[in-house]
Amino acid sequence: MSESLKIVRRDAVVADDWNDGTLPLLRRIYAARGATTPEQAQPRLAQLHAPELLGGMQAAVSLLAEAIASGKRILIVGDFDCDGATACAVGVRGLRMLGARDVVHAVPNRMLHGYGLSPSLVAELAALQPDVLVTVDHGIACHAGVRAAKALGWQVLVTDHHLPGEQLPPADAIVDPNVDGDAFPSKALAGVGVIFYVLMALRRHLRERAAFAAQPEPDLLTLLDLVAVGTVADLVALDDNNRALVSAGLRRLRAGKACAGLQALIEASGRDPRRLSAGDIGYAVAPRLNAAGRLEDMALGIELLLTEDPAQARHIATLLEEINAERRAVQQIMTDDAERAVARALLDDGMQRPVAACLFDAEWHPGVVGLVASKMKDRLHRPVIAFAPAEPGADALRGSARSISGFHIRDALAAINASHPGLMEKFGGHAMAAGLSLPLANLQAFKLAFEQQVQRSLDPALLQQQLLSDGELSPAELDFQHAEALRLAGPFGQGFAEPLFDGVFEVLEWRVLKERHLKFVLRQTGSSVRINAIHFSGWTGTAPAQHVQLAYRLVGDDYRGGKAIQLIVEHCAIV
């Protein structure tokens, strides 16, 4: 954490007309996030925006309905992250439920094809002989790939949520809430959310044409477990619409109604499905699925999400557990490298943090640079881009960018591209995360251009790192009941932050675990209750003071069982 970090308490004006038994603590937390009624706090599926509000939906539905009626082969092309994998599985499962008899799928290999629908990937897909190609979680920036598919006579439907460039690809239909002029109120849909919306609109279209007159109407809500996982994993803002989708998906997961693949992943992660939270998805379930696309081939992850065989699902989940362990080891090595590089740069610059950071190591793995960029963004509280060779020894680099709140990283890359055409080969992404590729020879020029762009457009006030706190917990609130209520509330995530509290505690005991983590036994002022706490990577080589101010999360202590609690410390300062 930065030494200049400030803890700022959120304002919360709690309405007094809640009559549903919600704990006062939860009311306060919801109110601090702008949710002042039960309907706002926990939106339901009935509150979802209508699918027809999405631009391009009519053309997309007509294309798919005709393909189903004609028995055409539909090819779903996913992406190699968790959102892309779940979107692919939702597309395949949903179209089959709606009557498509010939649905196949594919996903680019990160090392062979790079991101998205490339001409080289299209050339390989020609062997599948599709009539219709549907992209999920990509495609809006894949002009060359779409042209290559069209040249082979295929119809192309692009479903995406990334920001488009100045021109749209020449697809037959495009559904993307972030296309200019699109009327859909929620611009935060993940890729998996977009394809789910397409399926909902398609079902209505088929219903109006009496397609289900002689058979039960397919229940698309059975896909919401996958929608929840992909939405949380992609770190899109959990606005009311996304929270309704994620909440419904979590209810299915907690009820044991997940698909076989997700059930196996939850089991492998050691989480209790009955108490699963959005945080469990983000920190335990999604990384195991993502590991396939980072180090191996996401085709394995999609196979997991499509299988109906629990034994096969457990076998694949075991493989992914092994891959994820390898990913963690690689990530730790790369993050240590990045830490050392940043420390050297700080020493060379008089310990002044740069306005932005570009990091590169010829030994890094391109599938893990996004995790490194994220770690270093948190460490520096600056926009960070981490680069690695696209493949071992290659002169082509792949980069992953992460930004701080308030600085739109994809727009920054677009501005660099406009002022330095040709510097990057391609780029795309969101406000907080983006990806790009460029030749090794352009790295230094790009680094300079990136730092200059950040210097020009970043509000210096954003460099003051803050932790937003929900205030102090009373001794009566530091218990298992409130910890469990927080766990099952929400869902919390990007844009609807997980509850964080602060307060001053007396340090009764402390010790260092694995040379990195600080374990505390604490006591709150005015209480005799001993409280366990842990600060991961919090050991700085100096002993804690007798009293400390903590920013922390309240959780049930699963390791101890029973009704124990633990504080997960995010920041520790001497009082």
Coordinates of C-alpha atoms in Angstrom, one line a residue:
M1 CA 0.0 0.0 0.0
S2 CA 1.0 3.6 -0.6
E3 CA 2.2 5.6 2.3
S4 CA -0.1 8.4 1.1
L5 CA -3.2 6.1 1.2
K6 CA -6.2 7.7 2.8
I7 CA -9.2 5.9 4.3
V8 CA -12.3 7.7 3.4
R9 CA -15.7 6.7 4.9
R10 CA -18.6 6.4 2.6
D11 CA -21.7 8.5 3.2
A12 CA -24.9 6.4 3.8
V13 CA -28.4 7.9 4.2
V14 CA -30.5 4.9 5.2
A15 CA -34.2 4.9 4.4
D16 CA -36.5 4.0 7.3
D17 CA -39.1 2.2 5.2
W18 CA -37.4 -1.2 4.9
N19 CA -39.8 -3.8 6.2
D20 CA -38.1 -7.0 5.0
G21 CA -36.0 -7.8 8.0
T22 CA -32.7 -6.8 6.4
L23 CA -30.0 -6.2 9.0
P24 CA -29.2 -2.6 9.8
L25 CA -25.6 -3.1 8.8
L26 CA -26.6 -4.3 5.3
R27 CA -29.0 -1.4 4.9
R28 CA -26.2 0.9 5.7
I29 CA -23.9 -0.8 3.1
Y30 CA -26.5 -0.8 0.4
A31 CA -27.4 2.8 1.0
A32 CA -23.7 3.8 0.7
R33 CA -23.8 2.3 -2.8
G34 CA -26.9 4.1 -3.8
A35 CA -29.4 1.3 -3.1
T36 CA -32.0 2.7 -0.8
T37 CA -34.8 0.1 -1.3
P38 CA -34.9 -3.7 -1.3
E39 CA -35.5 -3.6 -5.0
Q40 CA -32.4 -1.6 -5.6
A41 CA -30.4 -3.6 -3.1
Q42 CA -31.1 -7.0 -4.6
P43 CA -32.6 -6.5 -8.1
R44 CA -34.6 -9.5 -9.5
L45 CA -34.8 -10.9 -13.0
A46 CA -38.2 -9.1 -13.5
Q47 CA -36.2 -5.8 -13.5
L48 CA -34.0 -6.7 -16.4
H49 CA -33.9 -4.4 -19.4
A50 CA -35.7 -5.7 -22.4
P51 CA -33.5 -7.6 -25.0
E52 CA -35.1 -5.6 -27.8
L53 CA -33.4 -2.4 -26.6
L54 CA -30.1 -3.8 -27.9
G55 CA -29.2 -2.5 -31.3
G56 CA -28.9 -5.0 -34.1
M57 CA -31.0 -7.5 -32.2
Q58 CA -33.7 -7.9 -34.8
A59 CA -31.1 -8.7 -37.5
A60 CA -29.3 -11.1 -35.2
V61 CA -32.5 -13.0 -34.3
S62 CA -33.7 -13.2 -37.9
L63 CA -30.3 -14.6 -38.9
L64 CA -30.3 -17.3 -36.2
A65 CA -34.0 -18.2 -36.6
E66 CA -33.5 -18.8 -40.3
A67 CA -30.3 -20.8 -39.6
I68 CA -32.3 -23.0 -37.1
A69 CA -35.2 -23.5 -39.5
S70 CA -32.9 -24.4 -42.4
G71 CA -30.7 -26.8 -40.4
K72 CA -27.6 -24.7 -41.1
R73 CA -24.3 -25.4 -39.2
I74 CA -23.7 -22.7 -36.6
L75 CA -20.2 -22.2 -35.4
I76 CA -19.7 -20.4 -32.0
V77 CA -16.2 -18.9 -31.7
G78 CA -15.3 -18.0 -28.1
D79 CA -12.4 -16.3 -26.4
F80 CA -9.7 -17.6 -24.2
D81 CA -10.7 -16.0 -20.9
C82 CA -13.5 -16.9 -18.5
D83 CA -16.1 -14.5 -20.0
G84 CA -15.3 -15.9 -23.4
A85 CA -15.5 -19.5 -22.3
T86 CA -18.8 -19.1 -20.4
A87 CA -20.2 -17.1 -23.3
C88 CA -19.3 -19.9 -25.7
A89 CA -20.9 -22.5 -23.5
V90 CA -24.1 -20.4 -23.1
G91 CA -24.2 -19.9 -26.9
V92 CA -23.8 -23.6 -27.7
R93 CA -26.2 -24.8 -24.9
G94 CA -28.8 -22.1 -25.6
L95 CA -29.0 -22.6 -29.4
R96 CA -29.3 -26.4 -29.0
M97 CA -32.1 -25.8 -26.4
L98 CA -33.8 -23.5 -29.0
G99 CA -33.8 -26.1 -31.7
A100 CA -30.5 -25.8 -33.5
R101 CA -29.5 -29.3 -34.7
D102 CA -25.9 -28.5 -35.8
V103 CA -23.9 -26.3 -33.4
V104 CA -20.2 -26.6 -33.2
H105 CA -17.7 -24.4 -31.3
A106 CA -14.0 -23.3 -31.4
V107 CA -11.7 -21.0 -29.5
P108 CA -8.4 -19.3 -30.5
N109 CA -5.3 -20.6 -28.9
R110 CA -3.5 -17.6 -27.2
M111 CA -0.1 -18.7 -28.4
L112 CA -1.0 -19.6 -32.0
H113 CA -3.7 -17.2 -33.0
G114 CA -3.6 -14.3 -30.5
Y115 CA -6.8 -12.5 -29.6
G116 CA -10.1 -12.7 -31.4
L117 CA -11.2 -13.8 -34.9
S118 CA -8.0 -13.6 -37.0
P119 CA -7.7 -14.6 -40.6
S120 CA -5.4 -17.4 -39.6
L121 CA -8.1 -18.7 -37.2
V122 CA -10.7 -18.4 -40.0
A123 CA -8.5 -20.5 -42.3
E124 CA -8.3 -23.3 -39.7
L125 CA -12.1 -23.1 -39.1
A126 CA -12.9 -23.6 -42.8
A127 CA -12.5 -27.4 -42.2
L128 CA -15.6 -27.2 -40.0
Q129 CA -17.6 -25.9 -43.0
P130 CA -20.0 -23.6 -41.1
D131 CA -22.8 -21.7 -42.6
V132 CA -23.1 -19.1 -39.8
L133 CA -20.3 -17.9 -37.6
V134 CA -21.1 -16.3 -34.2
T135 CA -18.5 -14.5 -32.2
V136 CA -18.9 -14.2 -28.4
D137 CA -16.9 -11.8 -26.2
H138 CA -15.0 -10.5 -29.3
G139 CA -15.4 -9.6 -32.9
I140 CA -16.1 -5.9 -32.7
A141 CA -12.5 -5.1 -33.5
C142 CA -11.8 -8.1 -35.8
H143 CA -12.3 -6.5 -39.2
A144 CA -9.8 -8.7 -41.0
G145 CA -11.2 -11.9 -39.5
V146 CA -14.8 -11.0 -40.3
R147 CA -13.8 -10.1 -43.9
A148 CA -12.0 -13.5 -44.2
A149 CA -15.1 -15.3 -43.0
K150 CA -17.4 -13.4 -45.3
A151 CA -15.1 -14.2 -48.2
L152 CA -15.7 -17.9 -47.6
G153 CA -19.4 -17.3 -47.9
W154 CA -20.3 -17.5 -44.2
Q155 CA -22.8 -15.3 -42.5
V156 CA -21.3 -13.6 -39.5
L157 CA -23.0 -12.4 -36.3
V158 CA -20.8 -10.5 -33.9
T159 CA -21.8 -10.5 -30.2
D160 CA -19.5 -8.5 -28.1
H161 CA -19.3 -5.9 -25.3
H162 CA -15.9 -4.3 -26.0
L163 CA -15.7 -0.7 -27.3
P164 CA -15.7 -0.5 -31.1
G165 CA -13.3 1.6 -33.2
E166 CA -14.3 4.3 -35.7
Q167 CA -15.6 1.7 -38.1
L168 CA -17.6 -1.5 -37.5
P169 CA -16.6 -4.9 -39.0
P170 CA -18.6 -6.0 -42.1
A171 CA -20.7 -8.5 -40.3
D172 CA -24.3 -9.4 -41.2
A173 CA -25.4 -8.5 -37.7
I174 CA -23.8 -6.9 -34.7
V175 CA -25.0 -6.9 -31.1
D176 CA -22.9 -4.8 -28.7
P177 CA -24.3 -2.4 -26.1
N178 CA -21.2 -0.1 -26.6
V179 CA -21.8 0.6 -30.3
D180 CA -22.4 4.3 -30.7
G181 CA -26.0 5.2 -30.5
D182 CA -27.1 1.8 -29.0
A183 CA -30.1 2.4 -26.8
F184 CA -29.5 -0.4 -24.2
P185 CA -29.4 1.3 -20.8
S186 CA -26.7 -1.0 -19.3
K187 CA -23.3 -0.6 -21.1
A188 CA -21.7 -3.0 -18.6
L189 CA -23.0 -6.3 -19.9
A190 CA -20.2 -8.9 -20.2
G191 CA -19.8 -11.0 -23.3
V192 CA -21.7 -13.8 -21.7
G193 CA -24.5 -11.4 -20.8
V194 CA -24.8 -10.2 -24.5
I195 CA -25.2 -13.8 -25.9
F196 CA -27.7 -14.6 -23.1
Y197 CA -29.7 -11.6 -24.2
V198 CA -29.6 -12.7 -27.8
L199 CA -30.9 -16.1 -26.8
M200 CA -33.8 -14.5 -24.8
A201 CA -34.8 -12.4 -27.8
L202 CA -34.5 -15.4 -30.1
R203 CA -36.8 -17.4 -27.8
R204 CA -39.4 -14.7 -27.9
H205 CA -39.1 -14.6 -31.7
L206 CA -39.6 -18.4 -31.9
R207 CA -42.5 -18.3 -29.4
E208 CA -44.4 -15.7 -31.5
R209 CA -44.1 -18.1 -34.4
A210 CA -45.5 -21.0 -32.4
A211 CA -42.2 -22.9 -32.4
F212 CA -43.0 -24.4 -29.0
A213 CA -46.7 -25.2 -29.6
A214 CA -46.0 -28.9 -29.4
Q215 CA -43.2 -29.0 -26.9
P216 CA -42.2 -27.3 -23.6
E217 CA -40.6 -23.9 -24.0
P218 CA -36.8 -24.1 -23.2
D219 CA -35.9 -22.6 -19.8
L220 CA -33.0 -20.3 -20.5
L221 CA -32.7 -19.5 -16.8
T222 CA -30.8 -22.8 -16.4
L223 CA -27.9 -20.9 -18.1
L224 CA -27.6 -18.3 -15.4
D225 CA -25.0 -20.2 -13.5
L226 CA -22.6 -19.7 -16.4
V227 CA -23.8 -16.1 -16.9
A228 CA -23.0 -15.3 -13.3
V229 CA -19.5 -16.8 -13.4
G230 CA -18.5 -15.0 -16.7
T231 CA -19.9 -11.7 -15.5
V232 CA -18.1 -11.7 -12.2
A233 CA -14.9 -12.9 -13.7
D234 CA -14.7 -10.2 -16.3
L235 CA -14.8 -7.4 -13.7
V236 CA -17.5 -5.5 -15.5
A237 CA -19.5 -3.1 -13.4
L238 CA -22.2 -4.8 -11.3
D239 CA -25.0 -2.3 -12.1
D240 CA -28.6 -3.2 -11.3
N241 CA -28.9 -5.3 -14.5
N242 CA -25.8 -7.3 -14.0
R243 CA -26.5 -7.8 -10.3
A244 CA -29.9 -9.2 -11.2
L245 CA -28.2 -11.7 -13.5
V246 CA -25.5 -12.6 -11.0
S247 CA -27.9 -12.9 -8.1
A248 CA -30.1 -15.4 -10.1
G249 CA -27.0 -17.3 -11.1
L250 CA -25.8 -17.5 -7.5
R251 CA -29.1 -18.8 -6.4
R252 CA -28.8 -21.7 -8.8
L253 CA -25.2 -22.4 -7.7
R254 CA -26.2 -22.3 -4.0
A255 CA -29.1 -24.7 -4.7
G256 CA -26.8 -27.3 -6.3
K257 CA -28.3 -26.7 -9.8
A258 CA -25.0 -25.7 -11.5
C259 CA -23.9 -27.5 -14.7
A260 CA -21.6 -30.4 -14.0
G261 CA -18.5 -28.5 -15.0
L262 CA -19.1 -25.6 -12.5
Q263 CA -20.0 -28.1 -9.8
A264 CA -16.7 -29.8 -10.3
L265 CA -14.8 -26.5 -10.2
I266 CA -16.5 -25.4 -7.0
E267 CA -15.6 -28.8 -5.5
A268 CA -12.0 -28.4 -6.6
S269 CA -11.8 -25.0 -5.1
G270 CA -12.9 -26.3 -1.7
R271 CA -15.8 -23.8 -1.4
D272 CA -19.2 -24.7 0.0
P273 CA -21.7 -24.3 -2.8
R274 CA -24.5 -23.5 -0.3
R275 CA -22.5 -20.4 0.8
L276 CA -21.0 -19.4 -2.5
S277 CA -20.5 -15.7 -3.0
A278 CA -19.5 -13.5 -5.9
G279 CA -16.1 -13.2 -4.2
D280 CA -15.7 -17.0 -4.3
I281 CA -16.4 -16.9 -8.1
G282 CA -13.8 -14.2 -8.6
Y283 CA -11.1 -15.6 -6.4
A284 CA -11.5 -19.3 -6.5
V285 CA -13.8 -20.6 -9.4
A286 CA -12.9 -18.2 -12.2
P287 CA -9.1 -18.5 -11.8
R288 CA -9.2 -22.2 -12.2
L289 CA -11.2 -21.9 -15.5
N290 CA -9.0 -19.0 -16.7
A291 CA -5.9 -21.0 -16.1
A292 CA -6.7 -23.1 -19.2
G293 CA -6.6 -20.1 -21.5
R294 CA -3.5 -18.6 -19.8
L295 CA -1.1 -21.5 -20.0
E296 CA -2.8 -24.2 -22.1
D297 CA -5.8 -24.1 -24.4
M298 CA -9.3 -22.7 -23.3
A299 CA -10.8 -25.5 -25.4
L300 CA -10.3 -27.7 -22.3
G301 CA -12.3 -25.2 -20.2
I302 CA -15.1 -25.0 -22.7
E303 CA -15.2 -28.8 -22.8
L304 CA -15.7 -28.7 -19.0
L305 CA -18.6 -26.3 -19.2
L306 CA -20.3 -28.4 -21.9
T307 CA -20.0 -31.8 -20.5
E308 CA -23.0 -33.5 -18.8
D309 CA -20.9 -36.3 -17.3
P310 CA -20.0 -35.6 -13.7
A311 CA -17.0 -38.0 -13.8
Q312 CA -15.6 -36.3 -16.9
A313 CA -16.2 -32.9 -15.3
R314 CA -14.2 -33.9 -12.1
H315 CA -11.4 -35.3 -14.3
I316 CA -11.1 -32.0 -16.3
A317 CA -11.4 -29.9 -13.1
T318 CA -8.5 -31.9 -11.7
L319 CA -6.4 -31.1 -14.8
L320 CA -7.4 -27.4 -14.4
E321 CA -6.4 -27.5 -10.7
E322 CA -2.9 -28.6 -11.8
I323 CA -2.7 -26.0 -14.5
N324 CA -3.8 -23.3 -12.0
A325 CA -1.1 -24.3 -9.6
E326 CA 1.4 -23.9 -12.4
R327 CA -0.1 -20.5 -13.2
R328 CA 0.3 -19.3 -9.6
A329 CA 3.9 -20.3 -9.6
V330 CA 4.6 -18.5 -12.9
Q331 CA 2.7 -15.5 -11.7
Q332 CA 4.7 -15.3 -8.5
I333 CA 8.0 -15.4 -10.4
M334 CA 6.8 -12.7 -12.8
T335 CA 5.4 -10.5 -10.1
D336 CA 8.7 -10.8 -8.1
D337 CA 10.5 -9.8 -11.3
A338 CA 8.2 -6.8 -11.8
E339 CA 8.6 -5.8 -8.1
R340 CA 12.4 -5.7 -8.5
A341 CA 12.2 -3.8 -11.8
V342 CA 9.9 -1.2 -10.2
A343 CA 12.2 -0.9 -7.1
R344 CA 15.2 -0.3 -9.3
A345 CA 13.3 2.4 -11.3
L346 CA 12.2 4.1 -8.1
L347 CA 15.8 4.2 -6.8
D348 CA 17.0 5.6 -10.1
D349 CA 14.3 8.3 -10.0
G350 CA 14.7 9.4 -6.4
M351 CA 11.9 7.2 -5.1
Q352 CA 9.4 9.2 -7.2
R353 CA 6.7 6.9 -8.6
P354 CA 6.2 7.3 -12.4
V355 CA 2.9 8.6 -13.7
A356 CA 2.5 5.2 -15.5
A357 CA 4.5 2.1 -15.9
C358 CA 5.4 -0.2 -18.9
L359 CA 7.0 -3.4 -17.8
F360 CA 8.7 -6.1 -20.1
D361 CA 10.7 -9.2 -19.6
A362 CA 11.8 -11.5 -22.4
E363 CA 11.1 -14.6 -20.1
W364 CA 7.6 -13.7 -19.2
H365 CA 4.5 -15.7 -20.3
P366 CA 2.0 -13.8 -22.4
G367 CA -0.9 -15.5 -20.6
V368 CA 0.0 -14.1 -17.2
V369 CA 0.9 -10.5 -18.0
G370 CA -2.6 -9.3 -17.2
L371 CA -2.3 -10.6 -13.6
V372 CA 1.1 -9.0 -13.3
A373 CA -0.2 -5.7 -14.6
S374 CA -3.1 -5.9 -12.1
K375 CA -0.8 -6.6 -9.1
M376 CA 1.6 -3.7 -10.1
K377 CA -1.3 -1.4 -10.7
D378 CA -2.4 -2.0 -7.1
R379 CA 1.2 -1.7 -5.9
L380 CA 1.8 1.7 -7.6
H381 CA -1.7 3.0 -7.9
R382 CA -0.8 4.0 -11.5
P383 CA -1.9 2.7 -14.9
V384 CA 0.4 -0.2 -15.8
I385 CA 1.0 -2.2 -19.0
A386 CA 3.0 -5.5 -18.8
F387 CA 4.4 -7.0 -22.0
A388 CA 5.7 -10.5 -22.9
P389 CA 6.9 -12.1 -26.1
A390 CA 3.9 -13.4 -28.1
E391 CA 5.8 -16.7 -28.1
P392 CA 9.3 -17.6 -26.8
G393 CA 12.0 -15.7 -28.6
A394 CA 9.5 -13.7 -30.8
D395 CA 9.9 -10.1 -31.7
A396 CA 6.2 -9.6 -31.4
L397 CA 4.9 -8.5 -28.0
R398 CA 1.6 -8.9 -26.3
G399 CA 0.6 -6.5 -23.6
S400 CA -2.0 -6.3 -21.0
A401 CA -3.1 -3.0 -19.5
R402 CA -4.8 -2.2 -16.1
S403 CA -5.9 1.2 -15.0
I404 CA -6.9 3.0 -11.9
S405 CA -10.4 4.3 -11.3
G406 CA -11.1 7.4 -13.4
F407 CA -8.6 6.8 -16.2
H408 CA -10.0 5.1 -19.3
I409 CA -7.2 2.9 -20.5
R410 CA -8.7 1.9 -23.8
D411 CA -9.4 5.5 -24.7
A412 CA -5.7 6.3 -23.9
L413 CA -4.6 3.6 -26.3
A414 CA -6.9 5.0 -29.0
A415 CA -5.4 8.4 -28.5
I416 CA -1.9 7.0 -28.9
N417 CA -2.9 5.1 -32.0
A418 CA -4.3 8.3 -33.5
S419 CA -1.2 10.4 -32.7
H420 CA 1.3 7.5 -33.5
P421 CA -0.3 5.4 -36.2
G422 CA 1.5 2.1 -36.7
L423 CA 3.1 2.0 -33.3
M424 CA 0.6 -0.7 -32.2
E425 CA -0.5 -3.5 -34.4
K426 CA -3.9 -3.8 -32.6
F427 CA -5.6 -3.0 -29.3
G428 CA -8.9 -3.1 -27.6
G429 CA -10.6 -3.4 -24.2
H430 CA -12.5 -1.5 -21.5
A431 CA -12.1 1.5 -19.2
M432 CA -10.1 -0.5 -16.6
A433 CA -8.5 -3.2 -18.7
A434 CA -7.2 -3.5 -22.3
G435 CA -4.9 -5.6 -24.5
L436 CA -2.5 -4.7 -27.2
S437 CA 0.2 -6.0 -29.5
L438 CA 3.3 -4.3 -31.0
P439 CA 6.7 -5.2 -32.3
L440 CA 9.6 -5.3 -29.8
A441 CA 11.3 -2.6 -31.8
N442 CA 8.5 -0.2 -31.0
L443 CA 8.5 -0.8 -27.2
Q444 CA 10.6 2.2 -26.1
A445 CA 8.7 4.5 -28.4
F446 CA 5.4 3.2 -27.1
K447 CA 6.5 3.5 -23.5
L448 CA 7.3 7.2 -24.1
A449 CA 4.0 7.8 -25.9
F450 CA 2.1 6.0 -23.1
E451 CA 3.7 8.0 -20.4
Q452 CA 3.1 11.3 -22.2
Q453 CA -0.5 10.4 -22.9
V454 CA -1.1 9.6 -19.2
Q455 CA 0.7 12.8 -18.2
R456 CA -1.6 14.8 -20.5
S457 CA -4.9 13.3 -19.6
L458 CA -4.7 11.9 -16.1
D459 CA -6.2 14.1 -13.4
P460 CA -3.4 14.3 -10.7
A461 CA -6.1 14.1 -8.0
L462 CA -6.7 10.5 -9.1
L463 CA -3.1 9.6 -7.9
Q464 CA -4.1 10.0 -4.3
Q465 CA -4.9 6.4 -3.4
Q466 CA -8.0 6.0 -1.3
L467 CA -9.7 3.2 0.4
L468 CA -13.5 3.7 0.7
S469 CA -14.7 2.4 4.1
D470 CA -18.1 1.5 5.3
G471 CA -17.1 2.9 8.7
E472 CA -16.5 1.1 12.0
L473 CA -18.2 -2.0 13.2
S474 CA -19.5 -2.1 16.7
P475 CA -18.5 -5.0 19.0
A476 CA -22.1 -6.4 18.5
E477 CA -21.5 -6.5 14.7
L478 CA -18.2 -8.3 14.9
D479 CA -19.8 -11.7 15.0
F480 CA -20.5 -14.7 12.7
Q481 CA -24.1 -13.7 12.0
H482 CA -23.0 -10.4 10.4
A483 CA -20.1 -12.1 8.6
E484 CA -22.5 -14.7 7.1
A485 CA -25.0 -11.9 6.2
L486 CA -22.2 -10.0 4.4
R487 CA -21.1 -13.2 2.6
L488 CA -24.6 -13.9 1.2
A489 CA -25.6 -10.3 0.5
G490 CA -24.8 -8.4 -2.6
P491 CA -23.6 -9.6 -5.0
F492 CA -20.6 -7.3 -4.6
G493 CA -17.9 -6.6 -7.1
Q494 CA -16.7 -4.0 -9.6
G495 CA -18.8 -0.9 -9.2
F496 CA -20.7 -2.3 -6.2
A497 CA -17.8 -2.7 -3.9
E498 CA -17.4 -5.5 -1.4
P499 CA -17.9 -4.1 2.2
L500 CA -14.7 -2.7 3.8
F501 CA -14.5 -1.4 7.4
D502 CA -12.0 0.4 9.5
G503 CA -11.1 0.8 13.1
V504 CA -8.4 1.0 15.8
F505 CA -7.5 -2.3 17.5
E506 CA -5.1 -3.3 20.3
V507 CA -2.5 -5.9 19.1
L508 CA -2.4 -8.7 21.7
E509 CA -0.3 -11.2 19.6
W510 CA 1.3 -11.3 16.2
R511 CA 3.5 -13.6 14.1
V512 CA 4.8 -14.0 10.6
L513 CA 3.5 -16.7 8.3
K514 CA 5.6 -18.0 5.3
E515 CA 7.8 -14.9 5.6
R516 CA 5.1 -12.8 3.9
H517 CA 1.9 -12.7 5.9
L518 CA 1.1 -11.1 9.3
K519 CA -1.2 -13.0 11.7
F520 CA -2.8 -11.0 14.5
V521 CA -4.8 -11.5 17.6
L522 CA -6.6 -8.2 18.3
R523 CA -9.0 -6.6 20.7
Q524 CA -11.4 -3.8 19.9
T525 CA -11.6 -0.8 22.3
G526 CA -14.4 -1.4 24.7
S527 CA -14.5 -5.1 24.2
S528 CA -12.8 -8.1 25.8
V529 CA -13.3 -10.4 22.8
R530 CA -10.2 -11.7 21.1
I531 CA -10.4 -11.4 17.3
N532 CA -8.2 -13.2 14.7
A533 CA -6.9 -11.2 11.7
I534 CA -4.5 -11.8 8.8
H535 CA -2.8 -9.3 6.5
F536 CA -1.6 -11.2 3.4
S537 CA 1.8 -9.9 2.2
G538 CA 1.7 -7.5 5.0
W539 CA 5.1 -8.3 6.6
T540 CA 7.5 -5.3 6.1
G541 CA 10.2 -6.5 8.5
T542 CA 9.1 -4.3 11.4
A543 CA 7.0 -5.3 14.4
P544 CA 3.4 -3.9 14.5
A545 CA 2.7 -1.2 17.1
Q546 CA 0.6 -1.8 20.2
H547 CA -2.3 -0.2 18.5
V548 CA -3.1 -0.2 14.8
Q549 CA -5.6 1.3 12.5
L550 CA -6.9 -1.4 10.1
A551 CA -9.0 -1.4 6.9
Y552 CA -10.5 -4.9 6.9
R553 CA -13.2 -7.3 5.6
L554 CA -15.2 -9.3 8.1
V555 CA -15.5 -13.0 7.1
G556 CA -16.4 -16.3 8.8
D557 CA -13.3 -18.3 9.7
D558 CA -13.9 -21.5 7.7
Y559 CA -10.6 -23.0 8.8
R560 CA -11.6 -23.0 12.4
G561 CA -15.2 -24.0 11.7
G562 CA -18.1 -23.3 14.1
K563 CA -19.0 -19.6 14.5
A564 CA -15.5 -18.1 14.4
I565 CA -14.7 -14.9 12.5
Q566 CA -11.6 -13.4 11.0
L567 CA -10.6 -10.0 9.7
I568 CA -8.9 -9.9 6.3
V569 CA -6.7 -6.8 6.6
E570 CA -6.4 -4.6 3.5
H571 CA -4.3 -1.9 5.1
C572 CA -2.5 -1.5 8.4
A573 CA -1.2 1.8 9.9
I574 CA 0.5 2.6 13.2
V575 CA -1.7 4.7 15.5

